[in-house]
CSV table of C-alpha atoms in Angstrom, one decimal:
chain,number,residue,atom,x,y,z
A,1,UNK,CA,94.0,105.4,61.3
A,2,UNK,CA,96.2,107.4,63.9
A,3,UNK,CA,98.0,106.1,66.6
A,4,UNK,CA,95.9,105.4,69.8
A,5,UNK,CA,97.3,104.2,73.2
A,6,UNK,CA,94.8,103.5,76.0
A,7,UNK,CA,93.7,102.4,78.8
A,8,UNK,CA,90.2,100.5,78.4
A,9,UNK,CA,88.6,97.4,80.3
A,10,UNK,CA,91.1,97.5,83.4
A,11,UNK,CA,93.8,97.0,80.7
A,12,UNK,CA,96.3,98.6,78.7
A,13,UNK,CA,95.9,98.6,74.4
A,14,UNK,CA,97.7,100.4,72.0
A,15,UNK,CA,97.5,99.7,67.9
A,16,UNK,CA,99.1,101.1,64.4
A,17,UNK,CA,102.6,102.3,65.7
A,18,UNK,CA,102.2,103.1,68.9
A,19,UNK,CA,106.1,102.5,71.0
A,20,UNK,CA,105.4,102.8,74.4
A,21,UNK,CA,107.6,102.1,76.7
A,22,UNK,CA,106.9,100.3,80.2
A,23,UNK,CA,109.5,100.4,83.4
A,24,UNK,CA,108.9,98.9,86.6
A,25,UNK,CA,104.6,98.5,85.6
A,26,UNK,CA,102.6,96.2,88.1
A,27,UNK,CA,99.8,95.3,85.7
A,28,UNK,CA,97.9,93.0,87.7
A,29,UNK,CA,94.0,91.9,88.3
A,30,UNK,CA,92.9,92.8,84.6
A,31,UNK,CA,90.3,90.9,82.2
A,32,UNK,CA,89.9,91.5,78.9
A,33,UNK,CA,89.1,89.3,75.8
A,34,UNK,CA,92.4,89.7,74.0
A,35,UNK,CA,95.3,90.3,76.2
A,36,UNK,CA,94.0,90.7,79.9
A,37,UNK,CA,97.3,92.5,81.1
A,38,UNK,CA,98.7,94.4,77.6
A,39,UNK,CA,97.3,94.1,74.2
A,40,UNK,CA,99.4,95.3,71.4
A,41,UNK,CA,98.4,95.8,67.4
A,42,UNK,CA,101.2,96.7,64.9
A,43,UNK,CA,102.8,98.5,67.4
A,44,UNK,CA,106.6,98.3,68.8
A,45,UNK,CA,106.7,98.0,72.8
A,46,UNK,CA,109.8,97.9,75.5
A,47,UNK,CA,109.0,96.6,78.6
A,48,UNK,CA,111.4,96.6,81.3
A,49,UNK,CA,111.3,95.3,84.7
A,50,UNK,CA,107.5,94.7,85.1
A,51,UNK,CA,105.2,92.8,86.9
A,52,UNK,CA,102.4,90.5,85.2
A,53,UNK,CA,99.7,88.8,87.6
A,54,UNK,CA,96.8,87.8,87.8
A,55,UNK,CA,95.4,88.7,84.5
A,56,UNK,CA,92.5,87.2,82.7
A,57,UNK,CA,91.6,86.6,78.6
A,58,UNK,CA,91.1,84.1,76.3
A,59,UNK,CA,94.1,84.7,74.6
A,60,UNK,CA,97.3,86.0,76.0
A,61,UNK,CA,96.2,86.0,79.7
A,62,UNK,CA,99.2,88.5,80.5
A,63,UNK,CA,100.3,90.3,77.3
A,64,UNK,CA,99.4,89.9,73.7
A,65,UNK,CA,101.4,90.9,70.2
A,66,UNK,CA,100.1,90.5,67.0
A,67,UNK,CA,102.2,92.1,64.1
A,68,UNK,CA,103.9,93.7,66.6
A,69,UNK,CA,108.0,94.1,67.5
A,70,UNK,CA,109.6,94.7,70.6
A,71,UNK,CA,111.5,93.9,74.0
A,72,UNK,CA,111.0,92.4,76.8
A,73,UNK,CA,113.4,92.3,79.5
A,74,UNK,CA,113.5,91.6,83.0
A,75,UNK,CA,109.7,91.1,83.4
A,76,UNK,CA,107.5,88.7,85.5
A,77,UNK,CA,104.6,87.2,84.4
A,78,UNK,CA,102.8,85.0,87.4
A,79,UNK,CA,99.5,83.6,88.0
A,80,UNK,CA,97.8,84.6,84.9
A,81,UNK,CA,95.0,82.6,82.7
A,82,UNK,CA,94.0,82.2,79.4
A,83,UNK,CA,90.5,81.1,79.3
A,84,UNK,CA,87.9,79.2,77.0
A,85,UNK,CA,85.1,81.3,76.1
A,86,UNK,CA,81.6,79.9,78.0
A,87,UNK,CA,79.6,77.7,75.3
A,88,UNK,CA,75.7,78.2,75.6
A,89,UNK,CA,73.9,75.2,76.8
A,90,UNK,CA,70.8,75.9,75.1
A,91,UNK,CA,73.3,75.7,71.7
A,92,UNK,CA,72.2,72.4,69.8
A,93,UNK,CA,75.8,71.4,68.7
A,94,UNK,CA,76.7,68.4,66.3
A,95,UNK,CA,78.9,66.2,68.4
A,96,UNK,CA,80.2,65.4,64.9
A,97,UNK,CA,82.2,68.8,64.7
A,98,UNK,CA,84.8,70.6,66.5
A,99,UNK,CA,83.6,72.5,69.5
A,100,UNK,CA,82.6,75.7,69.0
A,101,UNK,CA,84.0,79.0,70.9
A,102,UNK,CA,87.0,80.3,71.5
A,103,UNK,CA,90.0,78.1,72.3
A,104,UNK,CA,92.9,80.0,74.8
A,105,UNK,CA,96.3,80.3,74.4
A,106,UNK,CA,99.3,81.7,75.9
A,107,UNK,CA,98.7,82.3,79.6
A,108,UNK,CA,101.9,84.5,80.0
A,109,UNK,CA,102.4,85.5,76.6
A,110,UNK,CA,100.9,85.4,73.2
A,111,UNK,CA,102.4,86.1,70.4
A,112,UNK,CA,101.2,86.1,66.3
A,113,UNK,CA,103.1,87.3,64.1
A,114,UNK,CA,105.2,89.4,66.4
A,115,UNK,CA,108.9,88.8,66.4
A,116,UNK,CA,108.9,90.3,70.1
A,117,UNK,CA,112.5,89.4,71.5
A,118,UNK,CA,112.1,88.3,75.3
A,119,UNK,CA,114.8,88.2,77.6
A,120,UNK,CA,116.0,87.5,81.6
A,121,UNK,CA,112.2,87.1,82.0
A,122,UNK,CA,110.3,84.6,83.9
A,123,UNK,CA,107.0,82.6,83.5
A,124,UNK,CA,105.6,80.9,86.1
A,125,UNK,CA,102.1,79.3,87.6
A,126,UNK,CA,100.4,80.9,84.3
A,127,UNK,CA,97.6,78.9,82.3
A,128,UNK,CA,95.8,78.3,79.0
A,129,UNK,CA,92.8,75.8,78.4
A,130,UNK,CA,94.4,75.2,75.3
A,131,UNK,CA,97.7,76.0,74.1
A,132,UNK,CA,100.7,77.6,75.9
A,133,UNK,CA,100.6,77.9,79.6
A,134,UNK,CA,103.6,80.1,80.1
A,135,UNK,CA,104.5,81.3,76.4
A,136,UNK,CA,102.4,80.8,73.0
A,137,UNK,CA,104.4,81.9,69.9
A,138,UNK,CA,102.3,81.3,66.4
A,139,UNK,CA,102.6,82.9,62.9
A,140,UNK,CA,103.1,82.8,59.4
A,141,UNK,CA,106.0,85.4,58.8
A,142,UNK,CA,108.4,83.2,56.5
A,143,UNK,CA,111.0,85.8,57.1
A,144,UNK,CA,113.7,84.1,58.6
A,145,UNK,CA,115.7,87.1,58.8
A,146,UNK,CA,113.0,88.2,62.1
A,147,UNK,CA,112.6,85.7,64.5
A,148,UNK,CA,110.5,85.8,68.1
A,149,UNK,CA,113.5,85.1,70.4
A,150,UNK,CA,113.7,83.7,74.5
A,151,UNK,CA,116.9,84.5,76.3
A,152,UNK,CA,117.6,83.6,79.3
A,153,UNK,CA,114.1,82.9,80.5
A,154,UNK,CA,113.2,80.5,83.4
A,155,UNK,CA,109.6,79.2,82.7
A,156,UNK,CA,108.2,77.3,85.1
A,157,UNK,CA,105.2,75.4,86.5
A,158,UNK,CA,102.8,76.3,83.9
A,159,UNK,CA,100.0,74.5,82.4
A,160,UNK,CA,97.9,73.7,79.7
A,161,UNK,CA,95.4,71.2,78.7
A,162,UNK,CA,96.2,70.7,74.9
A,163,UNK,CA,99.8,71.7,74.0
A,164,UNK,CA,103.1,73.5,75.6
A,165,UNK,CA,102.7,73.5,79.1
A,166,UNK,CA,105.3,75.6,79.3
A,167,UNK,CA,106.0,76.9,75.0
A,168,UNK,CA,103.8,76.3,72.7
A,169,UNK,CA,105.1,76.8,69.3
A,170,UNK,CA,102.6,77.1,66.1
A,171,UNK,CA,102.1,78.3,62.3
A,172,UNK,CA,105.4,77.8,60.8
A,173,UNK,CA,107.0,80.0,63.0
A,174,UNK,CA,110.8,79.2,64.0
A,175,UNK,CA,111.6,81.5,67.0
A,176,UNK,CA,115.1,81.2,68.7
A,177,UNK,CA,115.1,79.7,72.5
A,178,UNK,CA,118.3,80.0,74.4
A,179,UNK,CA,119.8,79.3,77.2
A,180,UNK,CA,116.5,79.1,78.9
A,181,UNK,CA,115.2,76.7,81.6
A,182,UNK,CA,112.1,75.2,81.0
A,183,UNK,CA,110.7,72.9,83.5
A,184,UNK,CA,108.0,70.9,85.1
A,185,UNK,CA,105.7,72.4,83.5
A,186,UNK,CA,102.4,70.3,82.4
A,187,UNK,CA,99.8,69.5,80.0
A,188,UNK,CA,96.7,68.2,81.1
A,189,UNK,CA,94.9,67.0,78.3
């Protein structure tokens, strides 16, 4: 498959190598079902001095990274939502099992499997339903050579309503937080 970058659904995606680069972007006002701001696929991204807000999807309400590398540095992300997908209420469900539809995370940021090193970045009034208000970092990589890394960060007044108001942190990943502030953030549920 070649490389694609595009612009589709009031968003930005690019997939299978793609390394764009992003300087003082205002990505703002976007829905989407994966990554209402940025969605990224095997691809390496640098992302300087930019502007998430406002952004809408039921994972990664900002930006999502899966199997994907990168930087980002000096970036905002405000004000953006990670939402639960709408259940039919015609559905006969079994109150026996686990809800069905999609759960959210990372209302700022998602992350799988993306080692994506963040830095001098902030996170503030962003949300997911479920896991990760301002940052959701999950994966399986057992390479501890390649970490997901947060430097310098201030996130701030986030929310969820099942885990990490502010970071959630899932799937055996171990990514390296420092010298960050992360405060009053809160978890609803």
């Amino acid at each position: 498959m070649s490389n694609r970058l595009r612009v589709s659904q009031s968003r930005i995606a690019f997939e299978n190598d793609c390394a764009p680069t992003f300087i003082r972007c205002t990505i703002t006002d976007s829905n989407s079902t994966i990554g209402g701001g940025i969605w990224a696929s095997n691809s390496k991204a640098t992302i300087v001095d930019c502007n998430f807000a406002g952004n809408r999807a039921y994972h990664g309400g900002g930006l999502y990274a899966v199997e994907s590398t990168g930087t980002i540095t000096g970036t905002t992300m405000t004000g953006n939502l990670a939402l639960q997908s709408t259940i039919d209420p015609n559905l006969s469900i079994d109150p026996n099992e686990p809800a069905s539809g999609v759960s959210s995370s990372g209302g700022g940021f998602c992350g799988i499997n993306s080692p994506i090193e963040v830095f001098d970045s902030v996170f503030s009034q962003n949300r997911a339903v479920s896991s990760g208000g301002g940052v959701y970092i999950g994966g399986s990589d057992q390479d501890l050579t390649v970490a997901p890394r947060l430097h310098n960060c201030l996130i701030h007044g986030n929310s969820a309503g099942r885990d990490g108001g502010g970071v959630s942190v899932n799937w055996y990943d171990e990514p390296v937080i420092s010298n960050c502030t992360i405060a009053e953030n809160i978890v609803s549920g």
